[in-house]
CSV table of C-alpha atoms in Angstrom, one decimal:
chain,number,residue,atom,x,y,z
K,1,MET,CA,-52.6,30.2,72.2
K,2,SER,CA,-54.3,33.2,71.4
K,3,GLY,CA,-51.6,35.3,73.2
K,4,ARG,CA,-48.8,33.6,71.0
K,5,ILE,CA,-51.1,34.6,67.9
K,6,ARG,CA,-51.4,38.1,68.9
K,7,ARG,CA,-47.5,38.3,69.4
K,8,ALA,CA,-47.2,36.8,66.2
K,9,HIS,CA,-49.4,39.4,64.3
K,10,ILE,CA,-47.7,42.4,66.1
K,11,ARG,CA,-44.4,40.8,65.4
K,12,GLN,CA,-45.3,40.5,61.5
K,13,TRP,CA,-47.0,44.1,61.4
K,14,TRP,CA,-43.6,45.5,62.6
K,15,ILE,CA,-41.7,43.9,60.2
K,16,ASN,CA,-43.9,45.2,57.4
K,17,GLN,CA,-43.4,48.8,58.6
K,18,ARG,CA,-40.7,50.8,57.0
K,19,ILE,CA,-37.6,51.7,58.9
K,20,ARG,CA,-38.4,55.4,59.1
K,21,GLN,CA,-42.0,54.2,60.6
K,22,GLN,CA,-40.1,51.7,63.0
K,23,ILE,CA,-37.8,54.6,64.2
K,24,LEU,CA,-40.7,56.7,64.8
K,25,PHE,CA,-42.9,54.5,66.6
K,26,SER,CA,-39.8,53.6,68.7
K,27,LEU,CA,-39.6,57.3,69.6
K,28,LEU,CA,-43.2,57.9,70.3
K,29,LEU,CA,-43.0,55.0,72.8
K,30,VAL,CA,-39.8,56.1,74.4
K,31,ALA,CA,-41.3,59.5,74.6
K,32,ILE,CA,-44.7,57.9,76.0
K,33,LEU,CA,-42.8,56.2,78.8
K,34,GLY,CA,-40.6,58.8,79.6
K,35,ILE,CA,-43.3,61.3,80.0
K,36,GLY,CA,-45.4,58.8,82.1
K,37,SER,CA,-42.4,58.3,84.4
K,38,ILE,CA,-41.7,62.1,84.8
K,39,GLY,CA,-45.4,62.5,85.6
K,40,GLY,CA,-45.5,59.5,88.1
K,41,ILE,CA,-42.2,60.8,89.9
K,42,SER,CA,-43.1,64.4,90.1
K,43,TYR,CA,-46.5,63.3,91.6
K,44,ARG,CA,-44.8,61.3,94.3
K,45,ILE,CA,-42.2,64.1,95.1
K,46,SER,CA,-44.8,66.9,95.2
K,47,ARG,CA,-47.0,64.8,97.4
K,48,ASN,CA,-44.5,63.8,99.6
K,49,THR,CA,-43.1,67.1,100.1
K,50,VAL,CA,-46.7,68.6,100.6
K,51,GLU,CA,-47.4,65.8,103.3
K,52,ARG,CA,-44.1,66.4,105.0
K,53,ASN,CA,-44.5,70.1,105.2
K,54,PHE,CA,-48.0,70.0,106.2
K,55,ARG,CA,-47.0,67.6,109.4
K,56,MET,CA,-44.2,69.7,110.3
K,57,SER,CA,-46.2,72.8,110.3
K,58,HIS,CA,-49.1,71.0,112.3
K,59,ALA,CA,-46.6,69.7,114.6
K,60,ALA,CA,-45.7,73.0,115.6
K,61,THR,CA,-49.2,74.1,115.7
K,62,LEU,CA,-49.9,71.2,118.2
K,63,LYS,CA,-47.1,71.7,120.5
K,64,ASN,CA,-48.5,75.4,120.8
K,65,SER,CA,-51.8,74.0,121.6
K,66,GLY,CA,-50.4,71.6,124.2
K,67,LYS,CA,-48.7,74.6,125.9
K,68,VAL,CA,-52.1,76.5,125.9
K,69,LEU,CA,-53.7,73.4,127.4
K,70,ASP,CA,-51.2,73.2,130.2
K,71,MET,CA,-51.7,76.8,130.7
K,72,ASN,CA,-55.4,76.1,131.3
K,73,LEU,CA,-54.9,73.0,133.3
K,74,ASN,CA,-51.6,73.9,135.6
K,75,PRO,CA,-53.7,76.5,137.7
K,76,MET,CA,-55.9,74.1,138.8
K,77,ILE,CA,-53.7,71.5,139.6
K,78,GLU,CA,-51.6,73.7,141.9
K,79,VAL,CA,-55.2,74.7,143.6
K,80,ILE,CA,-55.8,71.2,143.9
K,81,ARG,CA,-52.4,70.3,145.4
K,82,SER,CA,-52.7,73.2,148.0
K,83,PHE,CA,-55.7,71.3,149.4
K,84,LEU,CA,-53.3,68.9,150.9
K,85,ASN,CA,-52.0,71.7,153.0
K,86,ASP,CA,-55.3,72.8,154.6
K,87,GLN,CA,-55.3,71.2,158.0
K,88,ASP,CA,-59.1,71.7,158.3
K,89,PHE,CA,-59.7,69.8,155.0
K,90,LYS,CA,-57.0,66.9,156.4
K,91,LYS,CA,-59.0,66.8,159.3
K,92,VAL,CA,-62.4,65.9,158.0
K,93,LEU,CA,-60.9,63.4,155.9
K,94,LEU,CA,-59.0,61.9,158.4
K,95,SER,CA,-61.5,61.6,161.4
K,96,GLN,CA,-63.9,59.6,159.6
K,97,THR,CA,-64.8,55.8,160.3
K,98,ASP,CA,-67.1,53.1,158.7
K,99,ASN,CA,-70.1,54.5,160.4
K,100,GLY,CA,-72.3,53.1,157.4
K,101,LYS,CA,-73.3,56.6,156.6
K,102,ARG,CA,-72.8,58.1,152.9
K,103,SER,CA,-72.8,61.9,154.0
K,104,PHE,CA,-70.6,64.0,156.0
K,105,THR,CA,-71.9,65.8,158.9
K,106,MET,CA,-73.1,69.6,158.2
K,107,ALA,CA,-70.2,71.1,159.8
K,108,GLU,CA,-67.7,69.0,157.7
K,109,GLN,CA,-69.9,69.8,154.5
K,110,ARG,CA,-69.3,73.6,155.2
K,111,VAL,CA,-65.3,72.8,155.6
K,112,LEU,CA,-65.4,71.1,152.2
K,113,LYS,CA,-67.5,73.6,150.6
K,114,GLY,CA,-65.2,76.2,151.4
K,115,VAL,CA,-62.1,74.3,150.2
K,116,ALA,CA,-64.1,73.4,146.9
K,117,GLU,CA,-65.2,76.9,146.3
K,118,ARG,CA,-61.4,78.0,146.2
K,119,LEU,CA,-61.4,76.0,142.7
K,120,THR,CA,-64.7,76.7,141.4
K,121,LYS,CA,-64.6,80.8,142.1
K,122,GLN,CA,-61.2,80.6,140.2
K,123,GLU,CA,-62.3,78.4,137.4
K,124,SER,CA,-65.4,79.0,135.6
K,125,ARG,CA,-64.8,75.6,133.5
K,126,VAL,CA,-65.4,73.7,136.4
K,127,ASN,CA,-68.7,71.8,136.5
K,128,TYR,CA,-68.4,69.8,139.7
K,129,VAL,CA,-65.9,69.0,142.8
K,130,ALA,CA,-66.6,66.0,144.4
K,131,PHE,CA,-64.4,64.8,147.9
K,132,ILE,CA,-64.6,61.1,148.5
K,133,ASP,CA,-63.0,59.5,151.7
K,134,LEU,CA,-62.0,56.0,152.2
K,135,TYR,CA,-64.9,54.7,153.9
K,136,GLY,CA,-67.3,56.0,151.2
K,137,HIS,CA,-68.5,59.4,152.5
K,138,TYR,CA,-69.3,61.7,149.6
K,139,TYR,CA,-69.4,65.3,149.0
K,140,LEU,CA,-70.2,67.2,146.0
K,141,LEU,CA,-70.1,70.9,144.9
K,142,SER,CA,-71.8,71.8,141.8
K,143,ASN,CA,-70.8,74.9,139.7
K,144,ILE,CA,-73.8,74.5,137.3
K,145,ASN,CA,-76.4,74.4,139.9
K,146,ARG,CA,-77.6,70.9,139.1
K,147,GLY,CA,-76.8,67.2,139.2
K,148,SER,CA,-76.1,66.9,143.3
K,149,TYR,CA,-79.2,64.9,143.7
K,150,ASP,CA,-78.6,62.4,141.1
K,151,PHE,CA,-75.1,61.9,142.4
K,152,PHE,CA,-76.0,61.1,145.9
K,153,GLN,CA,-78.6,58.7,144.8
K,154,TYR,CA,-76.5,57.0,142.4
K,155,TYR,CA,-74.0,56.2,145.2
K,156,GLU,CA,-76.3,55.3,147.6
K,157,GLU,CA,-76.3,52.2,145.7
K,158,HIS,CA,-72.9,52.1,143.9
K,159,ASP,CA,-69.4,51.4,145.4
K,160,PHE,CA,-67.1,54.0,144.0
K,161,LEU,CA,-64.0,51.6,145.1
K,162,ALA,CA,-65.0,49.2,142.2
K,163,THR,CA,-64.9,51.9,139.2
K,164,GLU,CA,-62.0,52.2,137.2
K,165,TRP,CA,-61.5,55.5,137.9
K,166,SER,CA,-60.8,54.9,141.7
K,167,ARG,CA,-58.3,52.1,140.5
K,168,ALA,CA,-56.7,54.4,138.2
K,169,ALA,CA,-56.2,57.1,140.8
K,170,ARG,CA,-55.0,54.5,143.4
K,171,GLU,CA,-52.4,53.1,140.8
K,172,ALA,CA,-51.1,56.7,140.1
K,173,GLY,CA,-50.3,56.8,143.8
K,174,GLY,CA,-51.3,60.8,143.9
K,175,ARG,CA,-50.5,62.0,140.4
K,176,GLU,CA,-53.2,63.6,138.6
K,177,VAL,CA,-55.2,61.4,136.2
K,178,PHE,CA,-57.4,62.4,133.4
K,179,PHE,CA,-60.3,60.8,131.8
K,180,GLY,CA,-62.0,61.7,128.6
K,181,ASP,CA,-65.4,61.7,130.0
K,182,SER,CA,-67.3,62.6,133.3
K,183,VAL,CA,-66.6,59.6,135.4
K,184,LEU,CA,-69.0,60.6,138.5
K,185,GLY,CA,-71.8,58.3,138.5
K,186,GLY,CA,-75.4,60.1,138.3
K,187,LEU,CA,-74.1,63.2,136.3
K,188,TYR,CA,-74.9,63.6,132.5
K,189,GLU,CA,-73.2,66.6,131.6
K,190,GLU,CA,-70.4,66.2,128.7
K,191,GLY,CA,-67.3,66.9,130.0
K,192,LEU,CA,-63.7,65.5,131.1
K,193,SER,CA,-62.7,64.3,134.6
K,194,LEU,CA,-59.3,65.0,136.8
K,195,VAL,CA,-59.1,62.5,139.5
K,196,LYS,CA,-56.7,62.4,142.3
K,197,TYR,CA,-55.8,60.1,145.0
K,198,LEU,CA,-55.2,62.4,148.0
K,199,ASN,CA,-52.1,61.5,150.3
K,200,ASN,CA,-51.3,63.4,153.5
K,201,PRO,CA,-47.9,65.2,152.9
K,202,VAL,CA,-47.1,64.6,156.1
K,203,ASN,CA,-46.7,60.6,156.3
K,204,ASN,CA,-47.9,59.9,152.7
K,205,GLU,CA,-50.9,57.9,153.9
K,206,PRO,CA,-54.2,58.0,151.7
K,207,MET,CA,-56.9,60.2,153.0
K,208,GLY,CA,-59.5,59.7,150.1
K,209,TYR,CA,-60.0,61.2,146.4
K,210,ILE,CA,-61.2,64.5,144.5
K,211,VAL,CA,-62.9,64.3,141.3
K,212,VAL,CA,-63.1,67.2,139.3
K,213,ASP,CA,-65.5,67.4,136.4
K,214,LEU,CA,-64.3,70.0,133.6
K,215,SER,CA,-66.1,71.6,130.7
K,216,LEU,CA,-65.0,70.3,127.2
K,217,SER,CA,-64.4,74.0,126.5
K,218,VAL,CA,-61.0,73.5,128.3
K,219,LEU,CA,-60.0,71.6,125.2
K,220,GLU,CA,-61.8,73.3,122.6
K,221,ARG,CA,-60.1,76.8,123.5
K,222,SER,CA,-56.5,75.2,123.6
K,223,PHE,CA,-56.3,74.6,120.0
K,224,VAL,CA,-54.3,77.4,118.2
K,225,THR,CA,-55.7,77.3,114.6
K,226,GLY,CA,-56.8,79.5,112.1
K,227,ASN,CA,-58.7,79.4,108.6
K,228,GLU,CA,-56.6,77.1,106.8
K,229,GLY,CA,-58.7,76.4,103.7
K,230,TYR,CA,-59.4,72.5,104.1
K,231,ALA,CA,-62.6,71.0,104.2
K,232,THR,CA,-61.4,67.9,106.1
K,233,ASN,CA,-59.1,69.5,108.2
K,234,VAL,CA,-59.7,68.4,111.8
K,235,TYR,CA,-58.0,68.9,115.3
K,236,MET,CA,-59.0,66.5,118.1
K,237,VAL,CA,-57.8,64.7,121.2
K,238,VAL,CA,-57.4,61.0,121.6
K,239,ASP,CA,-56.4,58.7,124.7
K,240,GLU,CA,-54.3,56.0,123.5
K,241,LYS,CA,-54.4,54.4,127.0
K,242,ARG,CA,-57.9,53.8,126.6
K,243,ASP,CA,-58.1,52.1,123.2
K,244,CYS,CA,-57.7,55.1,121.2
K,245,GLN,CA,-60.8,56.8,123.1
K,246,LEU,CA,-61.9,59.9,121.5
K,247,VAL,CA,-62.1,62.7,124.1
K,248,PHE,CA,-62.6,65.7,122.2
K,249,ALA,CA,-63.5,66.4,118.5
K,250,PRO,CA,-65.6,69.2,116.9
K,251,GLU,CA,-69.3,68.8,117.2
K,252,ASP,CA,-70.0,69.3,113.1
K,253,ILE,CA,-67.7,66.3,111.9
K,254,ALA,CA,-69.9,63.7,110.6
K,255,HIS,CA,-67.7,60.6,111.3
K,256,PRO,CA,-65.8,60.7,114.5
K,257,ASP,CA,-65.8,57.2,114.9
K,258,GLU,CA,-64.1,56.5,111.7
K,259,LEU,CA,-61.6,59.0,112.9
K,260,ALA,CA,-61.0,57.4,115.8
K,261,GLU,CA,-60.8,53.8,114.3
K,262,ALA,CA,-58.3,55.3,111.3
K,263,PHE,CA,-56.0,57.1,114.2
K,264,ARG,CA,-55.9,53.6,116.0
K,265,ASN,CA,-54.8,51.9,112.8
K,266,ARG,CA,-52.8,54.8,111.6
K,267,ASP,CA,-49.8,52.9,110.2
K,268,SER,CA,-51.7,50.9,108.1
K,269,GLN,CA,-54.5,52.8,106.6
K,270,LYS,CA,-54.0,55.3,103.7
K,271,LYS,CA,-57.1,57.6,103.7
K,272,TYR,CA,-56.1,60.0,106.4
K,273,ILE,CA,-52.9,61.8,107.4
K,274,PHE,CA,-52.3,62.2,111.0
K,275,THR,CA,-50.0,64.5,113.0
K,276,SER,CA,-50.1,64.0,116.7
K,277,VAL,CA,-48.2,65.3,119.8
K,278,HIS,CA,-48.3,63.8,123.3
K,279,ASN,CA,-49.3,66.0,126.3
K,280,GLU,CA,-47.5,65.1,129.3
K,281,THR,CA,-50.0,66.7,131.4
K,282,THR,CA,-53.2,64.8,130.5
K,283,GLY,CA,-51.3,61.9,128.8
K,284,TRP,CA,-53.4,62.4,125.8
K,285,GLU,CA,-52.5,62.7,122.3
K,286,LEU,CA,-53.3,65.9,120.5
K,287,VAL,CA,-54.0,65.1,117.0
K,288,ASN,CA,-54.5,66.6,113.5
K,289,VAL,CA,-56.0,64.6,110.8
K,290,ILE,CA,-57.0,65.6,107.0
K,291,GLU,CA,-58.1,63.3,104.3
K,292,ARG,CA,-55.3,62.5,101.8
K,293,ASN,CA,-56.9,63.0,98.6
K,294,GLU,CA,-57.7,66.5,99.6
K,295,LEU,CA,-54.1,67.5,100.6
K,296,SER,CA,-52.9,65.9,97.3
K,297,THR,CA,-55.1,68.0,95.1
K,298,ASP,CA,-52.3,70.2,93.8
K,299,SER,CA,-49.7,67.2,93.5
K,300,LYS,CA,-52.7,65.6,90.9
K,301,LEU,CA,-52.9,68.9,89.1
K,302,ILE,CA,-49.1,68.8,88.7
K,303,ARG,CA,-49.1,65.5,87.3
K,304,ASN,CA,-51.7,66.1,85.2
K,305,THR,CA,-50.2,68.8,83.6
K,306,VAL,CA,-47.3,67.0,83.0
K,307,PHE,CA,-49.4,64.2,81.3
K,308,PHE,CA,-51.5,66.5,79.2
K,309,CYS,CA,-48.4,68.8,77.9
K,310,GLY,CA,-46.3,65.9,77.3
K,311,GLY,CA,-49.0,64.0,75.5
K,312,PHE,CA,-49.7,66.9,73.2
K,313,LEU,CA,-46.1,67.3,72.2
K,314,VAL,CA,-45.9,63.6,71.3
K,315,VAL,CA,-49.0,64.0,69.3
K,316,LEU,CA,-47.9,66.9,67.5
K,317,SER,CA,-44.5,65.5,66.8
K,318,GLY,CA,-46.1,62.3,65.6
K,319,PHE,CA,-48.2,64.4,63.3
K,320,LEU,CA,-45.3,66.5,62.0
K,321,ALA,CA,-43.2,63.3,61.4
K,322,MET,CA,-46.0,61.6,59.1
């Protein structure tokens, strides 16, 4: 009822105005609506253009970062594959039986150490190299002078065949599998892991496993970035196959879990803008993220300028027409 009374009062007020005032108010109303539409449209066009250009620029950056990551990882992968052509190495793994022991003989350990050092002496970013045969015999070479004792103690009580990484390696059938954390039990270094199921190249029969624990600097130094001037601009690595596990992010970000959750729901969330490129070597996503509000600052300035200038002209026109 009050709505009808209000509309009636407005209608009566409008009828009581002179024709000149009605024309003036009509023009002002049209001008206000027009300015509002222009401001809103210019904001959306500007924001969409900025976001599109930002994504295109960072997609190129992420592709280059992926190439750098491949350059860092491929030499390690080639060295690991070359192990399969080492006759002494294959002899150690193939000669084992289920003798109830966990360790290789001293002579076998010397062979395995020589093989592992071909990788550790070439790559300073390798923390550990572990060889495990099909009967539970273990060997670990530490490249950082710690961790060996805890490793052997751990596997005295745990079966590696029940772990996720060993299942994933078997399912991959000899292809390298990457994990975003250190999968070896008893080791507490932050890092990522390369796991490979070792098949005999002669007859494709399985021989065992190799696990290489890598420093996170492999990822950190792969990103090709500069000072872009954005406070919320972040580069990170995400493993979508493992529920968008956050593999790598800068240490100084305050809310890594929130970013990982937002990436998982990136099609529905509105707070962040994500750009991602798939890396075939690791199977991970190289990701750039920035808060939408920060990126749209210039677009909001354009919108507000349109509103201010338009509003000023409307007020000035109304004043001159009075």
